[in-house]
Each structure stands twice: as structure tokens, then as C-alpha cells.
PDB file of N, CA and C in Angstrom:
ATOM      1  N   MET A 195       0.838  -1.169   0.000  1.00 94.00           N
ATOM      2  CA  MET A 195       0.000   0.000   0.000  1.00 94.00           C
ATOM      3  C   MET A 195       0.888   1.239   0.000  1.00 94.00           C
ATOM      4  N   ILE A 196       0.502   2.230  -0.807  1.00 96.00           N
ATOM      5  CA  ILE A 196       1.175   3.528  -0.813  1.00 96.00           C
ATOM      6  C   ILE A 196       0.122   4.623  -0.692  1.00 96.00           C
ATOM      7  N   VAL A 197       0.583   5.809  -0.303  1.00 97.00           N
ATOM      8  CA  VAL A 197      -0.280   6.983  -0.223  1.00 97.00           C
ATOM      9  C   VAL A 197       0.318   8.069  -1.108  1.00 97.00           C
ATOM     10  N   ASP A 198      -0.526   8.633  -1.959  1.00 98.00           N
ATOM     11  CA  ASP A 198      -0.158   9.790  -2.782  1.00 98.00           C
ATOM     12  C   ASP A 198      -0.602  11.019  -2.000  1.00 98.00           C
ATOM     13  N   HIS A 199       0.368  11.759  -1.466  1.00 98.00           N
ATOM     14  CA  HIS A 199       0.130  12.937  -0.623  1.00 98.00           C
ATOM     15  C   HIS A 199       0.366  14.166  -1.489  1.00 98.00           C
ATOM     16  N   ARG A 200      -0.675  14.970  -1.695  1.00 97.00           N
ATOM     17  CA  ARG A 200      -0.589  16.113  -2.607  1.00 97.00           C
ATOM     18  C   ARG A 200      -0.868  17.406  -1.854  1.00 97.00           C
ATOM     19  N   THR A 201      -0.001  18.387  -2.033  1.00 97.00           N
ATOM     20  CA  THR A 201      -0.184  19.710  -1.444  1.00 97.00           C
ATOM     21  C   THR A 201      -0.201  20.723  -2.571  1.00 97.00           C
ATOM     22  N   TYR A 202      -1.278  21.481  -2.640  1.00 97.00           N
ATOM     23  CA  TYR A 202      -1.419  22.507  -3.673  1.00 97.00           C
ATOM     24  C   TYR A 202      -1.513  23.867  -2.999  1.00 97.00           C
ATOM     25  N   SER A 203      -0.689  24.808  -3.448  1.00 96.00           N
ATOM     26  CA  SER A 203      -0.753  26.187  -2.975  1.00 96.00           C
ATOM     27  C   SER A 203      -1.627  26.967  -3.944  1.00 96.00           C
ATOM     28  N   VAL A 204      -2.632  27.639  -3.389  1.00 97.00           N
ATOM     29  CA  VAL A 204      -3.634  28.342  -4.181  1.00 97.00           C
ATOM     30  C   VAL A 204      -3.309  29.836  -4.195  1.00 97.00           C
ATOM     31  N   ILE A 205      -3.575  30.489  -5.312  1.00 96.00           N
ATOM     32  CA  ILE A 205      -3.396  31.935  -5.408  1.00 96.00           C
ATOM     33  C   ILE A 205      -4.234  32.591  -4.310  1.00 96.00           C
ATOM     34  N   PRO A 206      -3.646  33.508  -3.519  1.00 94.00           N
ATOM     35  CA  PRO A 206      -4.411  34.172  -2.462  1.00 94.00           C
ATOM     36  C   PRO A 206      -5.707  34.774  -3.014  1.00 94.00           C
ATOM     37  N   GLY A 207      -6.783  34.559  -2.278  1.00 93.00           N
ATOM     38  CA  GLY A 207      -8.092  35.056  -2.673  1.00 93.00           C
ATOM     39  C   GLY A 207      -8.865  34.120  -3.597  1.00 93.00           C
ATOM     40  N   LYS A 208      -8.262  33.001  -3.998  1.00 96.00           N
ATOM     41  CA  LYS A 208      -8.901  32.084  -4.953  1.00 96.00           C
ATOM     42  C   LYS A 208      -9.292  30.735  -4.343  1.00 96.00           C
ATOM     43  N   LEU A 209      -9.068  30.556  -3.049  1.00 95.00           N
ATOM     44  CA  LEU A 209      -9.327  29.259  -2.429  1.00 95.00           C
ATOM     45  C   LEU A 209     -10.800  28.857  -2.533  1.00 95.00           C
ATOM     46  N   ALA A 210     -11.714  29.761  -2.199  1.00 95.00           N
ATOM     47  CA  ALA A 210     -13.144  29.437  -2.260  1.00 95.00           C
ATOM     48  C   ALA A 210     -13.556  29.057  -3.678  1.00 95.00           C
ATOM     49  N   GLU A 211     -13.036  29.760  -4.666  1.00 97.00           N
ATOM     50  CA  GLU A 211     -13.348  29.452  -6.065  1.00 97.00           C
ATOM     51  C   GLU A 211     -12.832  28.063  -6.445  1.00 97.00           C
ATOM     52  N   LEU A 212     -11.604  27.757  -6.040  1.00 97.00           N
ATOM     53  CA  LEU A 212     -11.041  26.441  -6.344  1.00 97.00           C
ATOM     54  C   LEU A 212     -11.863  25.332  -5.690  1.00 97.00           C
ATOM     55  N   LEU A 213     -12.218  25.502  -4.423  1.00 96.00           N
ATOM     56  CA  LEU A 213     -12.980  24.476  -3.714  1.00 96.00           C
ATOM     57  C   LEU A 213     -14.335  24.233  -4.370  1.00 96.00           C
ATOM     58  N   LYS A 214     -14.986  25.294  -4.828  1.00 97.00           N
ATOM     59  CA  LYS A 214     -16.285  25.156  -5.501  1.00 97.00           C
ATOM     60  C   LYS A 214     -16.139  24.382  -6.809  1.00 97.00           C
ATOM     61  N   ILE A 215     -15.171  24.763  -7.622  1.00 97.00           N
ATOM     62  CA  ILE A 215     -14.933  24.082  -8.900  1.00 97.00           C
ATOM     63  C   ILE A 215     -14.568  22.620  -8.649  1.00 97.00           C
ATOM     64  N   TYR A 216     -13.710  22.381  -7.671  1.00 97.00           N
ATOM     65  CA  TYR A 216     -13.282  21.017  -7.370  1.00 97.00           C
ATOM     66  C   TYR A 216     -14.455  20.159  -6.899  1.00 97.00           C
ATOM     67  N   GLU A 217     -15.255  20.693  -5.979  1.00 96.00           N
ATOM     68  CA  GLU A 217     -16.376  19.914  -5.457  1.00 96.00           C
ATOM     69  C   GLU A 217     -17.368  19.553  -6.565  1.00 96.00           C
ATOM     70  N   GLU A 218     -17.601  20.480  -7.478  1.00 97.00           N
ATOM     71  CA  GLU A 218     -18.575  20.254  -8.548  1.00 97.00           C
ATOM     72  C   GLU A 218     -18.026  19.395  -9.688  1.00 97.00           C
ATOM     73  N   LEU A 219     -16.780  19.621 -10.082  1.00 97.00           N
ATOM     74  CA  LEU A 219     -16.242  18.978 -11.281  1.00 97.00           C
ATOM     75  C   LEU A 219     -15.160  17.932 -11.013  1.00 97.00           C
ATOM     76  N   GLY A 220     -14.241  18.238 -10.115  1.00 97.00           N
ATOM     77  CA  GLY A 220     -13.083  17.368  -9.914  1.00 97.00           C
ATOM     78  C   GLY A 220     -13.334  16.175  -9.013  1.00 97.00           C
ATOM     79  N   LEU A 221     -13.916  16.414  -7.853  1.00 97.00           N
ATOM     80  CA  LEU A 221     -14.093  15.347  -6.868  1.00 97.00           C
ATOM     81  C   LEU A 221     -14.939  14.181  -7.381  1.00 97.00           C
ATOM     82  N   PRO A 222     -16.073  14.430  -8.051  1.00 98.00           N
ATOM     83  CA  PRO A 222     -16.843  13.279  -8.544  1.00 98.00           C
ATOM     84  C   PRO A 222     -16.033  12.377  -9.483  1.00 98.00           C
ATOM     85  N   LEU A 223     -15.203  12.964 -10.317  1.00 98.00           N
ATOM     86  CA  LEU A 223     -14.388  12.165 -11.237  1.00 98.00           C
ATOM     87  C   LEU A 223     -13.267  11.443 -10.500  1.00 98.00           C
ATOM     88  N   GLN A 224     -12.656  12.104  -9.530  1.00 98.00           N
ATOM     89  CA  GLN A 224     -11.619  11.425  -8.758  1.00 98.00           C
ATOM     90  C   GLN A 224     -12.208  10.245  -7.989  1.00 98.00           C
ATOM     91  N   ARG A 225     -13.389  10.429  -7.422  1.00 97.00           N
ATOM     92  CA  ARG A 225     -14.031   9.313  -6.717  1.00 97.00           C
ATOM     93  C   ARG A 225     -14.314   8.160  -7.678  1.00 97.00           C
ATOM     94  N   LYS A 226     -14.737   8.488  -8.890  1.00 98.00           N
ATOM     95  CA  LYS A 226     -15.047   7.459  -9.887  1.00 98.00           C
ATOM     96  C   LYS A 226     -13.812   6.628 -10.232  1.00 98.00           C
ATOM     97  N   TYR A 227     -12.679   7.283 -10.439  1.00 98.00           N
ATOM     98  CA  TYR A 227     -11.479   6.592 -10.915  1.00 98.00           C
ATOM     99  C   TYR A 227     -10.484   6.228  -9.813  1.00 98.00           C
ATOM    100  N   LEU A 228     -10.379   7.067  -8.787  1.00 97.00           N
ATOM    101  CA  LEU A 228      -9.359   6.860  -7.755  1.00 97.00           C
ATOM    102  C   LEU A 228      -9.912   6.259  -6.471  1.00 97.00           C
ATOM    103  N   GLY A 229     -11.221   6.328  -6.288  1.00 96.00           N
ATOM    104  CA  GLY A 229     -11.824   5.883  -5.041  1.00 96.00           C
ATOM    105  C   GLY A 229     -11.969   7.052  -4.080  1.00 96.00           C
ATOM    106  N   GLU A 230     -12.275   6.739  -2.853  1.00 96.00           N
ATOM    107  CA  GLU A 230     -12.487   7.773  -1.841  1.00 96.00           C
ATOM    108  C   GLU A 230     -11.135   8.259  -1.311  1.00 96.00           C
ATOM    109  N   PRO A 231     -10.946   9.579  -1.186  1.00 96.00           N
ATOM    110  CA  PRO A 231      -9.683  10.057  -0.611  1.00 96.00           C
ATOM    111  C   PRO A 231      -9.589   9.631   0.856  1.00 96.00           C
ATOM    112  N   ILE A 232      -8.366   9.430   1.331  1.00 96.00           N
ATOM    113  CA  ILE A 232      -8.206   9.100   2.751  1.00 96.00           C
ATOM    114  C   ILE A 232      -8.053  10.364   3.589  1.00 96.00           C
ATOM    115  N   GLY A 233      -7.932  11.500   2.930  1.00 94.00           N
ATOM    116  CA  GLY A 233      -7.895  12.788   3.603  1.00 94.00           C
ATOM    117  C   GLY A 233      -7.958  13.925   2.603  1.00 94.00           C
ATOM    118  N   TRP A 234      -8.645  14.999   2.987  1.00 94.00           N
ATOM    119  CA  TRP A 234      -8.737  16.198   2.145  1.00 94.00           C
ATOM    120  C   TRP A 234      -8.855  17.369   3.104  1.00 94.00           C
ATOM    121  N   TYR A 235      -7.840  18.233   3.132  1.00 94.00           N
ATOM    122  CA  TYR A 235      -7.758  19.273   4.154  1.00 94.00           C
ATOM    123  C   TYR A 235      -7.425  20.626   3.543  1.00 94.00           C
ATOM    124  N   VAL A 236      -7.827  21.677   4.264  1.00 93.00           N
ATOM    125  CA  VAL A 236      -7.520  23.055   3.890  1.00 93.00           C
ATOM    126  C   VAL A 236      -6.703  23.655   5.028  1.00 93.00           C
ATOM    127  N   SER A 237      -5.629  24.389   4.698  1.00 87.00           N
ATOM    128  CA  SER A 237      -4.796  25.005   5.735  1.00 87.00           C
ATOM    129  C   SER A 237      -5.593  26.058   6.502  1.00 87.00           C
ATOM    130  N   MET A 238      -5.234  26.226   7.768  1.00 78.00           N
ATOM    131  CA  MET A 238      -5.931  27.174   8.633  1.00 78.00           C
ATOM    132  C   MET A 238      -5.055  28.413   8.843  1.00 78.00           C
ATOM    133  N   ASP A 239      -5.089  28.962  10.039  1.00 78.00           N
ATOM    134  CA  ASP A 239      -4.414  30.225  10.326  1.00 78.00           C
ATOM    135  C   ASP A 239      -2.970  30.071  10.777  1.00 78.00           C
ATOM    136  N   ILE A 240      -2.457  28.856  10.841  1.00 78.00           N
ATOM    137  CA  ILE A 240      -1.094  28.620  11.311  1.00 78.00           C
ATOM    138  C   ILE A 240      -0.300  27.973  10.184  1.00 78.00           C
ATOM    139  N   GLY A 241       0.925  28.423   9.991  1.00 74.00           N
ATOM    140  CA  GLY A 241       1.751  27.858   8.922  1.00 74.00           C
ATOM    141  C   GLY A 241       1.430  28.504   7.584  1.00 74.00           C
ATOM    142  N   GLU A 242       1.786  27.807   6.524  1.00 78.00           N
ATOM    143  CA  GLU A 242       1.559  28.335   5.185  1.00 78.00           C
ATOM    144  C   GLU A 242       0.061  28.352   4.879  1.00 78.00           C
ATOM    145  N   LEU A 243      -0.410  29.476   4.368  1.00 82.00           N
ATOM    146  CA  LEU A 243      -1.833  29.651   4.096  1.00 82.00           C
ATOM    147  C   LEU A 243      -2.152  29.310   2.648  1.00 82.00           C
ATOM    148  N   ASN A 244      -3.447  29.257   2.347  1.00 93.00           N
ATOM    149  CA  ASN A 244      -3.930  29.032   0.980  1.00 93.00           C
ATOM    150  C   ASN A 244      -3.443  27.711   0.402  1.00 93.00           C
ATOM    151  N   GLN A 245      -3.492  26.671   1.216  1.00 95.00           N
ATOM    152  CA  GLN A 245      -3.084  25.347   0.743  1.00 95.00           C
ATOM    153  C   GLN A 245      -4.206  24.339   0.936  1.00 95.00           C
ATOM    154  N   VAL A 246      -4.245  23.384   0.020  1.00 96.00           N
ATOM    155  CA  VAL A 246      -5.092  22.212   0.193  1.00 96.00           C
ATOM    156  C   VAL A 246      -4.179  20.992   0.169  1.00 96.00           C
ATOM    157  N   VAL A 247      -4.512  20.017   0.994  1.00 96.00           N
ATOM    158  CA  VAL A 247      -3.743  18.776   1.073  1.00 96.00           C
ATOM    159  C   VAL A 247      -4.733  17.631   0.923  1.00 96.00           C
ATOM    160  N   HIS A 248      -4.441  16.719   0.005  1.00 96.00           N
ATOM    161  CA  HIS A 248      -5.294  15.543  -0.119  1.00 96.00           C
ATOM    162  C   HIS A 248      -4.435  14.314  -0.310  1.00 96.00           C
ATOM    163  N   MET A 249      -4.990  13.173   0.138  1.00 97.00           N
ATOM    164  CA  MET A 249      -4.245  11.917   0.135  1.00 97.00           C
ATOM    165  C   MET A 249      -5.117  10.808  -0.438  1.00 97.00           C
ATOM    166  N   TRP A 250      -4.470   9.977  -1.260  1.00 98.00           N
ATOM    167  CA  TRP A 250      -5.158   8.889  -1.949  1.00 98.00           C
ATOM    168  C   TRP A 250      -4.398   7.587  -1.724  1.00 98.00           C
ATOM    169  N   ARG A 251      -5.121   6.505  -1.492  1.00 97.00           N
ATOM    170  CA  ARG A 251      -4.535   5.193  -1.232  1.00 97.00           C
ATOM    171  C   ARG A 251      -4.490   4.384  -2.534  1.00 97.00           C
ATOM    172  N   TYR A 252      -3.356   3.721  -2.755  1.00 98.00           N
ATOM    173  CA  TYR A 252      -3.180   2.826  -3.901  1.00 98.00           C
ATOM    174  C   TYR A 252      -2.491   1.558  -3.422  1.00 98.00           C
ATOM    175  N   GLU A 253      -2.652   0.493  -4.182  1.00 97.00           N
ATOM    176  CA  GLU A 253      -1.959  -0.754  -3.853  1.00 97.00           C
ATOM    177  C   GLU A 253      -0.450  -0.611  -4.067  1.00 97.00           C
ATOM    178  N   ASP A 254      -0.077   0.030  -5.173  1.00 96.00           N
ATOM    179  CA  ASP A 254       1.330   0.221  -5.522  1.00 96.00           C
ATOM    180  C   ASP A 254       1.412   1.270  -6.631  1.00 96.00           C
ATOM    181  N   LEU A 255       2.616   1.539  -7.122  1.00 97.00           N
ATOM    182  CA  LEU A 255       2.780   2.563  -8.161  1.00 97.00           C
ATOM    183  C   LEU A 255       2.077   2.187  -9.462  1.00 97.00           C
ATOM    184  N   ALA A 256       2.023   0.904  -9.777  1.00 98.00           N
ATOM    185  CA  ALA A 256       1.332   0.472 -11.000  1.00 98.00           C
ATOM    186  C   ALA A 256      -0.170   0.737 -10.891  1.00 98.00           C
ATOM    187  N   ASP A 257      -0.745   0.471  -9.732  1.00 98.00           N
ATOM    188  CA  ASP A 257      -2.163   0.750  -9.492  1.00 98.00           C
ATOM    189  C   ASP A 257      -2.429   2.247  -9.621  1.00 98.00           C
ATOM    190  N   ARG A 258      -1.561   3.054  -9.029  1.00 98.00           N
ATOM    191  CA  ARG A 258      -1.696   4.510  -9.121  1.00 98.00           C
ATOM    192  C   ARG A 258      -1.645   4.960 -10.577  1.00 98.00           C
ATOM    193  N   ALA A 259      -0.674   4.478 -11.319  1.00 98.00           N
ATOM    194  CA  ALA A 259      -0.521   4.881 -12.721  1.00 98.00           C
ATOM    195  C   ALA A 259      -1.745   4.487 -13.543  1.00 98.00           C
ATOM    196  N   ALA A 260      -2.266   3.293 -13.328  1.00 98.00           N
ATOM    197  CA  ALA A 260      -3.423   2.826 -14.096  1.00 98.00           C
ATOM    198  C   ALA A 260      -4.665   3.661 -13.796  1.00 98.00           C
ATOM    199  N   ARG A 261      -4.921   3.915 -12.522  1.00 98.00           N
ATOM    200  CA  ARG A 261      -6.114   4.691 -12.159  1.00 98.00           C
ATOM    201  C   ARG A 261      -5.997   6.140 -12.603  1.00 98.00           C
ATOM    202  N   ARG A 262      -4.798   6.720 -12.449  1.00 98.00           N
ATOM    203  CA  ARG A 262      -4.623   8.120 -12.851  1.00 98.00           C
ATOM    204  C   ARG A 262      -4.680   8.268 -14.375  1.00 98.00           C
ATOM    205  N   ALA A 263      -4.261   7.259 -15.122  1.00 98.00           N
ATOM    206  CA  ALA A 263      -4.359   7.309 -16.586  1.00 98.00           C
ATOM    207  C   ALA A 263      -5.821   7.335 -17.018  1.00 98.00           C
ATOM    208  N   LYS A 264      -6.664   6.546 -16.358  1.00 98.00           N
ATOM    209  CA  LYS A 264      -8.099   6.559 -16.676  1.00 98.00           C
ATOM    210  C   LYS A 264      -8.708   7.919 -16.362  1.00 98.00           C
ATOM    211  N   LEU A 265      -8.325   8.487 -15.232  1.00 98.00           N
ATOM    212  CA  LEU A 265      -8.810   9.820 -14.866  1.00 98.00           C
ATOM    213  C   LEU A 265      -8.383  10.847 -15.905  1.00 98.00           C
ATOM    214  N   ALA A 266      -7.119  10.832 -16.278  1.00 98.00           N
ATOM    215  CA  ALA A 266      -6.586  11.813 -17.229  1.00 98.00           C
ATOM    216  C   ALA A 266      -7.250  11.711 -18.594  1.00 98.00           C
ATOM    217  N   ALA A 267      -7.736  10.531 -18.955  1.00 98.00           N
ATOM    218  CA  ALA A 267      -8.364  10.331 -20.265  1.00 98.00           C
ATOM    219  C   ALA A 267      -9.808  10.818 -20.310  1.00 98.00           C
ATOM    220  N   ASP A 268     -10.385  11.120 -19.169  1.00 98.00           N
ATOM    221  CA  ASP A 268     -11.784  11.551 -19.127  1.00 98.00           C
ATOM    222  C   ASP A 268     -11.886  13.023 -19.543  1.00 98.00           C
ATOM    223  N   PRO A 269     -12.697  13.356 -20.553  1.00 98.00           N
ATOM    224  CA  PRO A 269     -12.837  14.752 -20.991  1.00 98.00           C
ATOM    225  C   PRO A 269     -13.325  15.677 -19.877  1.00 98.00           C
ATOM    226  N   GLY A 270     -14.116  15.150 -18.956  1.00 98.00           N
ATOM    227  CA  GLY A 270     -14.573  15.958 -17.828  1.00 98.00           C
ATOM    228  C   GLY A 270     -13.423  16.387 -16.935  1.00 98.00           C
ATOM    229  N   TRP A 271     -12.422  15.519 -16.784  1.00 98.00           N
ATOM    230  CA  TRP A 271     -11.247  15.870 -15.982  1.00 98.00           C
ATOM    231  C   TRP A 271     -10.452  16.971 -16.668  1.00 98.00           C
ATOM    232  N   GLN A 272     -10.336  16.866 -17.971  1.00 97.00           N
ATOM    233  CA  GLN A 272      -9.630  17.909 -18.726  1.00 97.00           C
ATOM    234  C   GLN A 272     -10.353  19.248 -18.589  1.00 97.00           C
ATOM    235  N   ALA A 273     -11.675  19.227 -18.586  1.00 97.00           N
ATOM    236  CA  ALA A 273     -12.460  20.455 -18.401  1.00 97.00           C
ATOM    237  C   ALA A 273     -12.229  21.031 -17.005  1.00 97.00           C
ATOM    238  N   TYR A 274     -12.169  20.157 -16.004  1.00 97.00           N
ATOM    239  CA  TYR A 274     -11.883  20.622 -14.645  1.00 97.00           C
ATOM    240  C   TYR A 274     -10.501  21.267 -14.572  1.00 97.00           C
ATOM    241  N   LEU A 275      -9.501  20.610 -15.145  1.00 97.00           N
ATOM    242  CA  LEU A 275      -8.138  21.148 -15.103  1.00 97.00           C
ATOM    243  C   LEU A 275      -8.057  22.519 -15.760  1.00 97.00           C
ATOM    244  N   LYS A 276      -8.799  22.711 -16.812  1.00 97.00           N
ATOM    245  CA  LYS A 276      -8.791  23.993 -17.526  1.00 97.00           C
ATOM    246  C   LYS A 276      -9.251  25.132 -16.612  1.00 97.00           C
ATOM    247  N   GLN A 277     -10.182  24.835 -15.719  1.00 97.00           N
ATOM    248  CA  GLN A 277     -10.685  25.850 -14.786  1.00 97.00           C
ATOM    249  C   GLN A 277      -9.872  25.919 -13.495  1.00 97.00           C
ATOM    250  N   GLY A 278      -9.439  24.763 -12.998  1.00 96.00           N
ATOM    251  CA  GLY A 278      -8.785  24.725 -11.695  1.00 96.00           C
ATOM    252  C   GLY A 278      -7.304  25.056 -11.695  1.00 96.00           C
ATOM    253  N   MET A 279      -6.576  24.601 -12.703  1.00 96.00           N
ATOM    254  CA  MET A 279      -5.117  24.798 -12.721  1.00 96.00           C
ATOM    255  C   MET A 279      -4.687  26.264 -12.669  1.00 96.00           C
ATOM    256  N   PRO A 280      -5.374  27.184 -13.351  1.00 97.00           N
ATOM    257  CA  PRO A 280      -4.944  28.588 -13.276  1.00 97.00           C
ATOM    258  C   PRO A 280      -5.044  29.195 -11.874  1.00 97.00           C
ATOM    259  N   LEU A 281      -5.735  28.530 -10.961  1.00 98.00           N
ATOM    260  CA  LEU A 281      -5.894  29.042  -9.600  1.00 98.00           C
ATOM    261  C   LEU A 281      -4.772  28.586  -8.668  1.00 98.00           C
ATOM    262  N   LEU A 282      -3.883  27.735  -9.177  1.00 97.00           N
ATOM    263  CA  LEU A 282      -2.802  27.186  -8.353  1.00 97.00           C
ATOM    264  C   LEU A 282      -1.483  27.905  -8.604  1.00 97.00           C
ATOM    265  N   GLN A 283      -0.706  28.070  -7.533  1.00 96.00           N
ATOM    266  CA  GLN A 283       0.641  28.628  -7.633  1.00 96.00           C
ATOM    267  C   GLN A 283       1.692  27.531  -7.694  1.00 96.00           C
ATOM    268  N   LYS A 284       1.442  26.443  -6.959  1.00 96.00           N
ATOM    269  CA  LYS A 284       2.461  25.404  -6.803  1.00 96.00           C
ATOM    270  C   LYS A 284       1.775  24.084  -6.476  1.00 96.00           C
ATOM    271  N   MET A 285       2.362  22.990  -6.973  1.00 96.00           N
ATOM    272  CA  MET A 285       1.875  21.645  -6.660  1.00 96.00           C
ATOM    273  C   MET A 285       3.049  20.812  -6.166  1.00 96.00           C
ATOM    274  N   GLU A 286       2.828  20.058  -5.089  1.00 97.00           N
ATOM    275  CA  GLU A 286       3.868  19.175  -4.556  1.00 97.00           C
ATOM    276  C   GLU A 286       3.247  17.808  -4.278  1.00 97.00           C
ATOM    277  N   ASN A 287       3.859  16.762  -4.793  1.00 96.00           N
ATOM    278  CA  ASN A 287       3.387  15.395  -4.571  1.00 96.00           C
ATOM    279  C   ASN A 287       4.464  14.599  -3.848  1.00 96.00           C
ATOM    280  N   LYS A 288       4.014  13.725  -2.956  1.00 97.00           N
ATOM    281  CA  LYS A 288       4.905  12.784  -2.278  1.00 97.00           C
ATOM    282  C   LYS A 288       4.244  11.415  -2.326  1.00 97.00           C
ATOM    283  N   ILE A 289       5.028  10.397  -2.548  1.00 98.00           N
ATOM    284  CA  ILE A 289       4.536   9.028  -2.440  1.00 98.00           C
ATOM    285  C   ILE A 289       5.065   8.478  -1.120  1.00 98.00           C
ATOM    286  N   LEU A 290       4.159   8.060  -0.256  1.00 96.00           N
ATOM    287  CA  LEU A 290       4.512   7.578   1.073  1.00 96.00           C
ATOM    288  C   LEU A 290       4.185   6.095   1.187  1.00 96.00           C
ATOM    289  N   SER A 291       5.014   5.377   1.924  1.00 95.00           N
ATOM    290  CA  SER A 291       4.715   3.977   2.230  1.00 95.00           C
ATOM    291  C   SER A 291       4.742   3.813   3.747  1.00 95.00           C
ATOM    292  N   PRO A 292       3.939   2.904   4.283  1.00 93.00           N
ATOM    293  CA  PRO A 292       3.878   2.736   5.730  1.00 93.00           C
ATOM    294  C   PRO A 292       5.221   2.280   6.305  1.00 93.00           C
ATOM    295  N   ALA A 293       5.518   2.761   7.494  1.00 94.00           N
ATOM    296  CA  ALA A 293       6.691   2.274   8.224  1.00 94.00           C
ATOM    297  C   ALA A 293       6.495   0.785   8.508  1.00 94.00           C
ATOM    298  N   PRO A 294       7.586   0.031   8.647  1.00 91.00           N
ATOM    299  CA  PRO A 294       7.475  -1.424   8.844  1.00 91.00           C
ATOM    300  C   PRO A 294       6.593  -1.825  10.033  1.00 91.00           C
ATOM    301  N   PHE A 295       6.541  -0.991  11.060  1.00 93.00           N
ATOM    302  CA  PHE A 295       5.783  -1.331  12.262  1.00 93.00           C
ATOM    303  C   PHE A 295       4.329  -0.867  12.216  1.00 93.00           C
ATOM    304  N   PHE A 296       3.933  -0.154  11.136  1.00 88.00           N
ATOM    305  CA  PHE A 296       2.567   0.364  11.020  1.00 88.00           C
ATOM    306  C   PHE A 296       1.780  -0.470  10.021  1.00 88.00           C
ATOM    307  N   LYS A 297       0.637  -0.972  10.439  1.00 82.00           N
ATOM    308  CA  LYS A 297      -0.233  -1.772   9.572  1.00 82.00           C
ATOM    309  C   LYS A 297      -1.531  -1.002   9.334  1.00 82.00           C
ATOM    310  N   PRO A 298      -1.654  -0.346   8.179  1.00 77.00           N
ATOM    311  CA  PRO A 298      -2.878   0.446   7.914  1.00 77.00           C
ATOM    312  C   PRO A 298      -4.111  -0.434   7.733  1.00 77.00           C
TER     313      PRO A 298
END
């Protein structure tokens, strides 16, 4: 099992717009192809502001690649990206695996 941990920095003043577009267009497609996220968070008043963090569970890198390829091929996802990507300043992805002593 691996976790795809994604942190997106949003242009100041655009967070509400991004969340609305994502909830309406992006999230339904991600649920269809990727499954349910294991976490989806918005930064608060401490630390770096205007960030969203979301995490997705996969069996392995091949599973991640296969599911994300199906998502990327969907015209609805491309339409979402056209609206959502201009609202982002920075994207950071990490692939995490459980420590040997942790059994998710």
C-alpha cells in the first residue's frame, strides 16, 4: 500500500473558487477513478496559508498509474483542469509507504 500525498498552494483570494470548482467537477471524477480520498484538508491560520492537502490510497505505483491514466483520459477531468489549474501557484506530490511497524 502507498499513499499519494498532494499539497497545492492556491493563489491568495482564490481558495473558495477552487474548492467550488473542485467539489462540482473534480471530486466526482476522482471518486469514480481513484476511489475515496483518505484525507482532504484546507490550511488554517497557522503555517503556510492558501493550501489544500489531499491523500489517496493505492496498492502500488502500478495501481496509481493505471487509475490516474483513466482519470486523465476523461474529458470531464480535462475540463476541470482547464478551470482549476490557473488558480494554483504550486503543486507538490509525495509518495509515502507505511513504516514497517505500522499496519494500515
